[in-house]
mmCIF file of N, CA and C and ligand atoms in Angstrom:
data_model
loop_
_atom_site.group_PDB
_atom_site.id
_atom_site.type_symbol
_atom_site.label_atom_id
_atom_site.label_comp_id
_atom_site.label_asym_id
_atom_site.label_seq_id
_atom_site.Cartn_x
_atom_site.Cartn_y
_atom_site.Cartn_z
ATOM 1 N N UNK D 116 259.976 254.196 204.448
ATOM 2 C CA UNK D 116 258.665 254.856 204.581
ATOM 3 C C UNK D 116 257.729 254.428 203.461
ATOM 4 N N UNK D 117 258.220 254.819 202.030
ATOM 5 C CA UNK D 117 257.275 253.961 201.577
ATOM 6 C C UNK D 117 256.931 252.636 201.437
ATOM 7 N N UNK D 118 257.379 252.033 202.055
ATOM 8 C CA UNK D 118 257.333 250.434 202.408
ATOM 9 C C UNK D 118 256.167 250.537 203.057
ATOM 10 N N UNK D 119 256.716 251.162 204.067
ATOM 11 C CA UNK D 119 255.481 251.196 205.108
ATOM 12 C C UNK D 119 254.258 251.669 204.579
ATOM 13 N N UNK D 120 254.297 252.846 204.047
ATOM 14 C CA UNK D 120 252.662 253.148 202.680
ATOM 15 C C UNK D 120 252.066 251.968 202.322
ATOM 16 N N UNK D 121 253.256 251.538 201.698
ATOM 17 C CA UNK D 121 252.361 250.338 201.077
ATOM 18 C C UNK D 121 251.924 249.355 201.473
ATOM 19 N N UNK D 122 252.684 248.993 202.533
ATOM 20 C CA UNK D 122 252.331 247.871 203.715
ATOM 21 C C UNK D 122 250.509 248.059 204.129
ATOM 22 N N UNK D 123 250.700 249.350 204.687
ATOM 23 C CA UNK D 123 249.024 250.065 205.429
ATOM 24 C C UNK D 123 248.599 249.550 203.840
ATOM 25 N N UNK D 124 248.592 250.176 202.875
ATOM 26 C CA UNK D 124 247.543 249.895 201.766
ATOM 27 C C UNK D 124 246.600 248.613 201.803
ATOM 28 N N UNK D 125 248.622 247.910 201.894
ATOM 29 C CA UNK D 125 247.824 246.303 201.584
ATOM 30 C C UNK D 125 247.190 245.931 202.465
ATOM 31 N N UNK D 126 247.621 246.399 203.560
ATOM 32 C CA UNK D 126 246.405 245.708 204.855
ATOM 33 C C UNK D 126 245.180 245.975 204.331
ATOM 34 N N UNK D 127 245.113 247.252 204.585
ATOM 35 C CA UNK D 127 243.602 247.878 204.314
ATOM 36 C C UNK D 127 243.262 247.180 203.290
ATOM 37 N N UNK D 128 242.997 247.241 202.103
ATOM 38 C CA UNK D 128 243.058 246.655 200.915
ATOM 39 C C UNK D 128 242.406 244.793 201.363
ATOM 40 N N UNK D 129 243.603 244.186 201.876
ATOM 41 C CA UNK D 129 243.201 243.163 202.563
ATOM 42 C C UNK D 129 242.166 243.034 203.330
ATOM 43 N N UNK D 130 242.100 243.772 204.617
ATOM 44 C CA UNK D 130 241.047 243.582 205.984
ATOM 45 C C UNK D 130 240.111 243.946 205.319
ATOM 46 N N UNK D 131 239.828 244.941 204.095
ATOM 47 C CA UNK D 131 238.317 245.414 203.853
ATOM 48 C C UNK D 131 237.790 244.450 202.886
ATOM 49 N N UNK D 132 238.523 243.550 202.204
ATOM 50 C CA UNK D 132 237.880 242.530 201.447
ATOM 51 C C UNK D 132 237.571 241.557 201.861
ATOM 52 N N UNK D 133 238.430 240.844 202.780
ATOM 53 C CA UNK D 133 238.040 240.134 203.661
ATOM 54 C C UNK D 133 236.694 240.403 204.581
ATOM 55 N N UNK D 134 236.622 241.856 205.229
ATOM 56 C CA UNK D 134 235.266 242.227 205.606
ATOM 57 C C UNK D 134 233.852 241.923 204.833
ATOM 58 N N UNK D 135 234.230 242.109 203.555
ATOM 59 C CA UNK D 135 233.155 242.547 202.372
ATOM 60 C C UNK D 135 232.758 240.931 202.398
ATOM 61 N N UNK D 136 233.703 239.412 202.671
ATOM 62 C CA UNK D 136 233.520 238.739 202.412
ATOM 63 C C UNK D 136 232.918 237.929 203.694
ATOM 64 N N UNK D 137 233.300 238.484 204.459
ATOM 65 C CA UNK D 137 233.048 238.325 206.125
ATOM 66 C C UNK D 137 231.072 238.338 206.203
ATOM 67 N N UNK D 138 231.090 239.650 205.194
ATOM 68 C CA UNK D 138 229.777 240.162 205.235
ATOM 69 C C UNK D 138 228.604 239.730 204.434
ATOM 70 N N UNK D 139 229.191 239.302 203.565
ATOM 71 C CA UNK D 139 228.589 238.376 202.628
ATOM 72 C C UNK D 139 228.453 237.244 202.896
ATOM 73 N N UNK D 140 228.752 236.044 203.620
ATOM 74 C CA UNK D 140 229.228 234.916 204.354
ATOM 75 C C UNK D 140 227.892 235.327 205.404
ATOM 76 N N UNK D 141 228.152 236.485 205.982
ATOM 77 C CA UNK D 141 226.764 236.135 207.391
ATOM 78 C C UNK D 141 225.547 236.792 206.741
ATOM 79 N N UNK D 142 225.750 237.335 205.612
ATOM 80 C CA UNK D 142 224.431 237.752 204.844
ATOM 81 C C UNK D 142 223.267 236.478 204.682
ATOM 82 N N UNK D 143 224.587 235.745 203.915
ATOM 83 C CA UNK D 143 224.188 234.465 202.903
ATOM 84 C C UNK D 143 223.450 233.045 204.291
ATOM 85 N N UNK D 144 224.159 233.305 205.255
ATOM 86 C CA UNK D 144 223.761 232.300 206.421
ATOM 87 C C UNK D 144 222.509 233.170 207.197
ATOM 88 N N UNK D 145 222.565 234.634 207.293
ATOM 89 C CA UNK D 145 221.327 234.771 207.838
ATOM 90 C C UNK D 145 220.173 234.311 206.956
ATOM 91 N N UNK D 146 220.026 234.695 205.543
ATOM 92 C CA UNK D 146 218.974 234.440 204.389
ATOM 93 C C UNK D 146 218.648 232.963 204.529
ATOM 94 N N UNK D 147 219.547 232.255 204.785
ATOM 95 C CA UNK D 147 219.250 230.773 204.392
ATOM 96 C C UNK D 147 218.491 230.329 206.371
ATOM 97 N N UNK D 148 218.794 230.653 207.193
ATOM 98 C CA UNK D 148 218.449 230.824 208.492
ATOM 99 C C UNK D 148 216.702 231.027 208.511
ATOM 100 N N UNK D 149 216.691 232.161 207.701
ATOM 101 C CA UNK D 149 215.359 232.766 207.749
ATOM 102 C C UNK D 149 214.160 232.167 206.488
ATOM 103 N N UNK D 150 215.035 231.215 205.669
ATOM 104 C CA UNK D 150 213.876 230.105 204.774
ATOM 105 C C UNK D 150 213.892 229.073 205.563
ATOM 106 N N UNK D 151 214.897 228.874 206.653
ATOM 107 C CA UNK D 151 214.485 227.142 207.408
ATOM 108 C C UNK D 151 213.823 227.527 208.413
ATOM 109 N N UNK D 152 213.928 229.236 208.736
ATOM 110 C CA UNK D 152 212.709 229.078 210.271
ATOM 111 C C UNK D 152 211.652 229.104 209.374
ATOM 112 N N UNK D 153 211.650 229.778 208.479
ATOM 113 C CA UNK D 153 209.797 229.947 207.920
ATOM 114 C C UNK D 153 209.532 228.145 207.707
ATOM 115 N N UNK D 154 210.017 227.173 207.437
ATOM 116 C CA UNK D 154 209.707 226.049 206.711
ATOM 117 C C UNK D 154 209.252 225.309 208.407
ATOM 118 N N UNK D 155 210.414 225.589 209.410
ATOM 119 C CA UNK D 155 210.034 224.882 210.432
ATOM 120 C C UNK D 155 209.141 225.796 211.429
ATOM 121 N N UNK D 156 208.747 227.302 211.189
ATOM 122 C CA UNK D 156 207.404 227.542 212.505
ATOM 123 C C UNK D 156 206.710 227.595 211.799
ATOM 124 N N UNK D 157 206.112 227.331 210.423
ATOM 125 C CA UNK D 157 204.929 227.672 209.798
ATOM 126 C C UNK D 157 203.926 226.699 210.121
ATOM 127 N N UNK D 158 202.875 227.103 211.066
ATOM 128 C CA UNK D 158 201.727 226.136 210.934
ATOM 129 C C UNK D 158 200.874 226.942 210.451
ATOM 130 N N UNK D 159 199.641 225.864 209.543
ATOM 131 C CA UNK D 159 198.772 226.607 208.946
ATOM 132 C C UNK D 159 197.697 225.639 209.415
ATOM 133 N N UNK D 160 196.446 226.237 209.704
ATOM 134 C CA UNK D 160 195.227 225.862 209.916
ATOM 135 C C UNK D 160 193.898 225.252 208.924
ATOM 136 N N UNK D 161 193.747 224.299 209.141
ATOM 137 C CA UNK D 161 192.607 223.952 207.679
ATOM 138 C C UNK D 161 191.372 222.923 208.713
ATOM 139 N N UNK D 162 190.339 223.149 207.746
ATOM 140 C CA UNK D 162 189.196 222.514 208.512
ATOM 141 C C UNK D 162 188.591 221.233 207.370
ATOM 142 N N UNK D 163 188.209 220.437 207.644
ATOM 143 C CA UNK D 163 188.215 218.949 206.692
ATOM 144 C C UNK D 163 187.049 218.156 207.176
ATOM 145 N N UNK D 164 186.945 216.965 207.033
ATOM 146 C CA UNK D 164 186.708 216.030 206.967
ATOM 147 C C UNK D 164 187.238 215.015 206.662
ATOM 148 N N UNK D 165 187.060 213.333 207.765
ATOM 149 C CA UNK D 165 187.976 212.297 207.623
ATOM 150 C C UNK D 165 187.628 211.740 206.697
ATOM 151 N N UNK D 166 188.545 211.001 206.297
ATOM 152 C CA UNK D 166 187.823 210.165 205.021
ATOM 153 C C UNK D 166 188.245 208.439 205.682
ATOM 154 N N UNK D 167 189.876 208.677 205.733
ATOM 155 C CA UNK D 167 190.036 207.271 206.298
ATOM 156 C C UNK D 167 191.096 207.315 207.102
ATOM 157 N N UNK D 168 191.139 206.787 207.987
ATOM 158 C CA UNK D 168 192.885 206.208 208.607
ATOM 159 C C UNK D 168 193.159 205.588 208.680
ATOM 160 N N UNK D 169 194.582 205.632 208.180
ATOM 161 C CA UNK D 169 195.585 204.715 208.082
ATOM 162 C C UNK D 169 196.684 204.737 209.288
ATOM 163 N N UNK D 170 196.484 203.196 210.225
ATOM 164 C CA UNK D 170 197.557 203.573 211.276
ATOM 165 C C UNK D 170 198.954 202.779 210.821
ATOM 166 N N UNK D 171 198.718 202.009 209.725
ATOM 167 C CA UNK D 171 199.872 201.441 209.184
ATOM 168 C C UNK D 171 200.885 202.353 208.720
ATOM 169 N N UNK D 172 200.401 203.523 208.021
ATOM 170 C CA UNK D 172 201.457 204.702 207.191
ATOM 171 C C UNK D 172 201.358 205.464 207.826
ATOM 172 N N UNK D 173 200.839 205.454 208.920
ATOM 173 C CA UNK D 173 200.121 207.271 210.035
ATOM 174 C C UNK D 173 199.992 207.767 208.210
ATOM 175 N N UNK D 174 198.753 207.878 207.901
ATOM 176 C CA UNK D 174 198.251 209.069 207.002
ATOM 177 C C UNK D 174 196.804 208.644 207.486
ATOM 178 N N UNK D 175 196.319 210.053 207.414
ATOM 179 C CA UNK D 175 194.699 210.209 207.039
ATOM 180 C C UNK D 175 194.585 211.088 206.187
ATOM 181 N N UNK D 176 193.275 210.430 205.484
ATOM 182 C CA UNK D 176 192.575 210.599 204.095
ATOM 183 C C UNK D 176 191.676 211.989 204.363
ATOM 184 N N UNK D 177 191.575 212.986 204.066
ATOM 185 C CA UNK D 177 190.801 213.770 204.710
ATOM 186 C C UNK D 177 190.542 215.094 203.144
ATOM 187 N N UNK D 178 188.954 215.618 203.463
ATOM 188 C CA UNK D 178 188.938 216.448 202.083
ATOM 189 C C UNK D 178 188.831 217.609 202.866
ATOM 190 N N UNK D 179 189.765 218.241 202.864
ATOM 191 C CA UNK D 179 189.628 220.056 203.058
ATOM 192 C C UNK D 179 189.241 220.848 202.545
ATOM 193 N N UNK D 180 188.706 222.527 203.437
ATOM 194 C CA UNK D 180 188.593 223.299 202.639
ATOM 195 C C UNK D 180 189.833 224.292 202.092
ATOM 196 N N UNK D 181 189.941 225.129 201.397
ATOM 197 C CA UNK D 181 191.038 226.251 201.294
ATOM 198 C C UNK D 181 191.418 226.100 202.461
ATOM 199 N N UNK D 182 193.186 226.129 202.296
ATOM 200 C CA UNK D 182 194.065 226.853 203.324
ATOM 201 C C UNK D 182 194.777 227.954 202.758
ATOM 202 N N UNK D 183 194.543 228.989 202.859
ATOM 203 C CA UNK D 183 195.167 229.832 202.274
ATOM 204 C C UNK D 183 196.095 230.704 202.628
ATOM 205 N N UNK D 184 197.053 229.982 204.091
ATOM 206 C CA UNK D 184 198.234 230.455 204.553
ATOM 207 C C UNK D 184 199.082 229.618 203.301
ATOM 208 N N UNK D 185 198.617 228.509 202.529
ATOM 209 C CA UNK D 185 199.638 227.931 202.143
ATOM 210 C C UNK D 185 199.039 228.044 200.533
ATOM 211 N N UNK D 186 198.056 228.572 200.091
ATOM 212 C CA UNK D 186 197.664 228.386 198.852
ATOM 213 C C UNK D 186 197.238 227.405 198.382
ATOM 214 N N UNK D 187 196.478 226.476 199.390
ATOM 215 C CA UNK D 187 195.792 225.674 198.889
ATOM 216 C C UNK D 187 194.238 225.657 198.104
ATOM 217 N N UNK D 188 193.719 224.846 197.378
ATOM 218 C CA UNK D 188 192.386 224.735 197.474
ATOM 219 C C UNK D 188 191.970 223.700 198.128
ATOM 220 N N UNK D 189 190.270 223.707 198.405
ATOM 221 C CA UNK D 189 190.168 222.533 198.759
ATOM 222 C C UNK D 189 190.245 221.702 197.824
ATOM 223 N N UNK D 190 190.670 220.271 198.744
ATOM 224 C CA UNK D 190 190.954 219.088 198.049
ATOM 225 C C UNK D 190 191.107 218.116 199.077
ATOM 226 N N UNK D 191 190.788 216.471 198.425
ATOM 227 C CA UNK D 191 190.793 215.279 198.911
ATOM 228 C C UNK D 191 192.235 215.051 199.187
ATOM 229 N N UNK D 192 192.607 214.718 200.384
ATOM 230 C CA UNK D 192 194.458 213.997 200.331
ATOM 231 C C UNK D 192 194.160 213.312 201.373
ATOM 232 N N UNK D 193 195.909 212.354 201.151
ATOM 233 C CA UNK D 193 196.625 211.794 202.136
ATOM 234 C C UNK D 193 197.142 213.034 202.912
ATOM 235 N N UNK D 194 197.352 212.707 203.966
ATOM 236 C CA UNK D 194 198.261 213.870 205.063
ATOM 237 C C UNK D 194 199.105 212.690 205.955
ATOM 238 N N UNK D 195 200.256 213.085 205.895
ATOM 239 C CA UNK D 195 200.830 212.138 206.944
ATOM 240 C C UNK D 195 201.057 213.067 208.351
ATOM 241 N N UNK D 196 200.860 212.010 209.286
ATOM 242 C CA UNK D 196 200.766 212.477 210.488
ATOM 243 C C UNK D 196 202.301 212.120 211.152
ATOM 244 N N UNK D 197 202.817 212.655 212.250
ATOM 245 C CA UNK D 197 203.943 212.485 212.939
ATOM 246 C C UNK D 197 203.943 211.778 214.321
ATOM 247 N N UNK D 198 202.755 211.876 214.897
ATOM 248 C CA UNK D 198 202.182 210.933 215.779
ATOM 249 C C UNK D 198 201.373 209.943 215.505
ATOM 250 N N UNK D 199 201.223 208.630 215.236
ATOM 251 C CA UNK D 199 199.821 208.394 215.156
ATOM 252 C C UNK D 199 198.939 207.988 216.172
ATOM 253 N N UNK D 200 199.249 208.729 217.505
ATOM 254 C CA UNK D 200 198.418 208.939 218.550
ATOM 255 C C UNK D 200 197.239 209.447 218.451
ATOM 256 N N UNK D 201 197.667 210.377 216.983
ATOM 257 C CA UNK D 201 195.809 211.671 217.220
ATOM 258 C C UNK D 201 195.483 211.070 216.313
ATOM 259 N N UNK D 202 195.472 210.101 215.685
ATOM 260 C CA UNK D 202 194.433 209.002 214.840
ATOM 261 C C UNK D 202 193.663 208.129 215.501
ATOM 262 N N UNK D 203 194.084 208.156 216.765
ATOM 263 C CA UNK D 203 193.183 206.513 217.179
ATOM 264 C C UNK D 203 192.074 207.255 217.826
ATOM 265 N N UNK D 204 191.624 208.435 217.851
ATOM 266 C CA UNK D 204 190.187 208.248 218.473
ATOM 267 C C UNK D 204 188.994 208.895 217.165
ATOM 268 N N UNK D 205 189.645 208.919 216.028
ATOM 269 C CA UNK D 205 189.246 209.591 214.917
ATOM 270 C C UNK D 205 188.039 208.477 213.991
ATOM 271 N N UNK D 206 187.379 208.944 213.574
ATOM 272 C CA UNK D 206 186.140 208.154 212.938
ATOM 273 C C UNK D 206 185.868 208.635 211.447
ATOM 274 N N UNK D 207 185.994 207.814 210.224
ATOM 275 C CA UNK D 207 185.502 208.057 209.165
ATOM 276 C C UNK D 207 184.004 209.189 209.187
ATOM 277 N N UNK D 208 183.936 210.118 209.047
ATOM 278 C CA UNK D 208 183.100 210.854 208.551
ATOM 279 C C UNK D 208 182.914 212.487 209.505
ATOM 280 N N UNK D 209 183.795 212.454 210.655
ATOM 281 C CA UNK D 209 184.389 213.192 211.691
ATOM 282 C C UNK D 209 184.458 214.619 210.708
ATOM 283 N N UNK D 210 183.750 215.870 211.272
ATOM 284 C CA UNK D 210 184.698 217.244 210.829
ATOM 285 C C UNK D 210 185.625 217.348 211.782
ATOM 286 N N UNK D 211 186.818 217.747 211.227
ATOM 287 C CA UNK D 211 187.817 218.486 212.233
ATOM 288 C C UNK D 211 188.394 219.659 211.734
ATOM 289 N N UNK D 212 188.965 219.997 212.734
ATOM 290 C CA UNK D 212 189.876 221.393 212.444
ATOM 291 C C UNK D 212 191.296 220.684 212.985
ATOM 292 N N UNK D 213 192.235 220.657 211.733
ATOM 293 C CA UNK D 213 193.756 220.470 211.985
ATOM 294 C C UNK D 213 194.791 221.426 211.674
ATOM 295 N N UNK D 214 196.221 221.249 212.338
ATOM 296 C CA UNK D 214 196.986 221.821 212.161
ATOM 297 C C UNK D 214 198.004 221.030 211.277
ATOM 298 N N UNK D 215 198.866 221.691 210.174
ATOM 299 C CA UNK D 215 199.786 221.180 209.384
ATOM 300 C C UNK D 215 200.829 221.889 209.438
ATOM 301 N N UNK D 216 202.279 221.421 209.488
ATOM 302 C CA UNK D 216 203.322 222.015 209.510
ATOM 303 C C UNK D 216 204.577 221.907 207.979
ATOM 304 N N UNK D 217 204.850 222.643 207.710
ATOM 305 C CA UNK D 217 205.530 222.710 206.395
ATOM 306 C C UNK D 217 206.914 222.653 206.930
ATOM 307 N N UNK D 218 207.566 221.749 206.636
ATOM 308 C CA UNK D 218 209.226 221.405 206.853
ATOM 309 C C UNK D 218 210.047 221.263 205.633
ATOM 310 N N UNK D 219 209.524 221.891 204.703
ATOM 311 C CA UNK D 219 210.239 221.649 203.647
ATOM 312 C C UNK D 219 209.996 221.715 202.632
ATOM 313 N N UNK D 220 210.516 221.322 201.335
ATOM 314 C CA UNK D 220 209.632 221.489 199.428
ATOM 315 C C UNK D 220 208.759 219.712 199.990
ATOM 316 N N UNK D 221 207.343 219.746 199.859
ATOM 317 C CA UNK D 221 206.471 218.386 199.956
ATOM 318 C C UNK D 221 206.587 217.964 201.227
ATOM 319 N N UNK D 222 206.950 218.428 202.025
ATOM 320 C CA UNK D 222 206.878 217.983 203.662
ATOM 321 C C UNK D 222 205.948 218.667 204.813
ATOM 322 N N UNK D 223 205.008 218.155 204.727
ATOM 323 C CA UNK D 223 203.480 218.376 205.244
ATOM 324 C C UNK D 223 203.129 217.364 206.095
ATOM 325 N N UNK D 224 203.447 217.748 207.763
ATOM 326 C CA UNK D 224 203.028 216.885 208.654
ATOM 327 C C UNK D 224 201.590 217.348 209.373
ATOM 328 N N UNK D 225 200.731 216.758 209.554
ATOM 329 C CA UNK D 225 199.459 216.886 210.868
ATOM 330 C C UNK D 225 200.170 216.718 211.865
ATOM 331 N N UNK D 226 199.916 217.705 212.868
ATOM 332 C CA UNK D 226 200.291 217.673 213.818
ATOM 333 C C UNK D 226 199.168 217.610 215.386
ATOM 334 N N UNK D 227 198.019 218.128 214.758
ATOM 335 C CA UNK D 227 197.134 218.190 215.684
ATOM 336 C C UNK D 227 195.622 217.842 214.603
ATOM 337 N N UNK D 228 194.547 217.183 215.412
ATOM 338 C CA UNK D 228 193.415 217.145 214.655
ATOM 339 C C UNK D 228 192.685 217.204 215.921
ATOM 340 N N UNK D 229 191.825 218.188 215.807
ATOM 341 C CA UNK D 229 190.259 218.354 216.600
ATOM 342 C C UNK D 229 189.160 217.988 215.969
ATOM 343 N N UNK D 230 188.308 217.049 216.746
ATOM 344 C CA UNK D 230 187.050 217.414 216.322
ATOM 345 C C UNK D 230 186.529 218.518 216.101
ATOM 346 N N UNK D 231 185.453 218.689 215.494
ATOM 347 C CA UNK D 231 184.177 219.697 215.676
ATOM 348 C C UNK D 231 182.776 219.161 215.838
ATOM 349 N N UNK D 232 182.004 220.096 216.741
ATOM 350 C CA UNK D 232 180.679 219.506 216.583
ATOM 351 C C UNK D 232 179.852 219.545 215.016
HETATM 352 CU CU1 CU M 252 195.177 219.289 200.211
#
């Protein structure tokens, strides 16, 4: 009998640490789950002007204003694009309104560019 006591202990003892670790394990994978969706649905919206394109690097040169889904100011950049389909009807001096997607620490793709009148 007390074998058996101690047997139940150790289980218990066992199964609940194992739980604790079980739980910690899908804690640690949901947290890390929920920084790669934010990195991959985050689009943020910014409105610019072209400066230049480049269809050799897909980047365009473009000076924005604040985006402040992402804490930007405005500023002159490169942006690399992921298509460079929505470059070819684009014209040095063009306003647009684009979309940028954050995939990562420095990973900033255009994904869409509109004109504006
Ligand atoms: Cu910028």
């Amino acid at each position: 009998m007390k074998f058996a006591t101690f047997s139940i202990a150790a289980f218990l003892l066992a199964t609940s640490t194992a739980a604790l670790a079980v739980d910690h394990m899908q804690h640690m994978s949901q947290t890390e789950m929920h920084q790669t969706d934010a990195h991959v649905a985050q689009t943020h919206r910014g409105h610019g002007t072209v400066n230049k394109i480049d269809l050799q690097h897909n980047t365009v040169n473009m000076t924005h204003g604040p985006i402040k889904s992402l804490g930007w100011p405005g500023m002159t950049m490169d942006f690399k694009v992921k298509d460079a389909a929505i470059l070819k009807d684009l014209k040095p001096g063009q306003n647009v309104m684009f979309e940028v997607v954050n995939e990562g620490p420095r990973r900033y793709f255009v994904t869409h560019i509109t004109p504006q009148k």
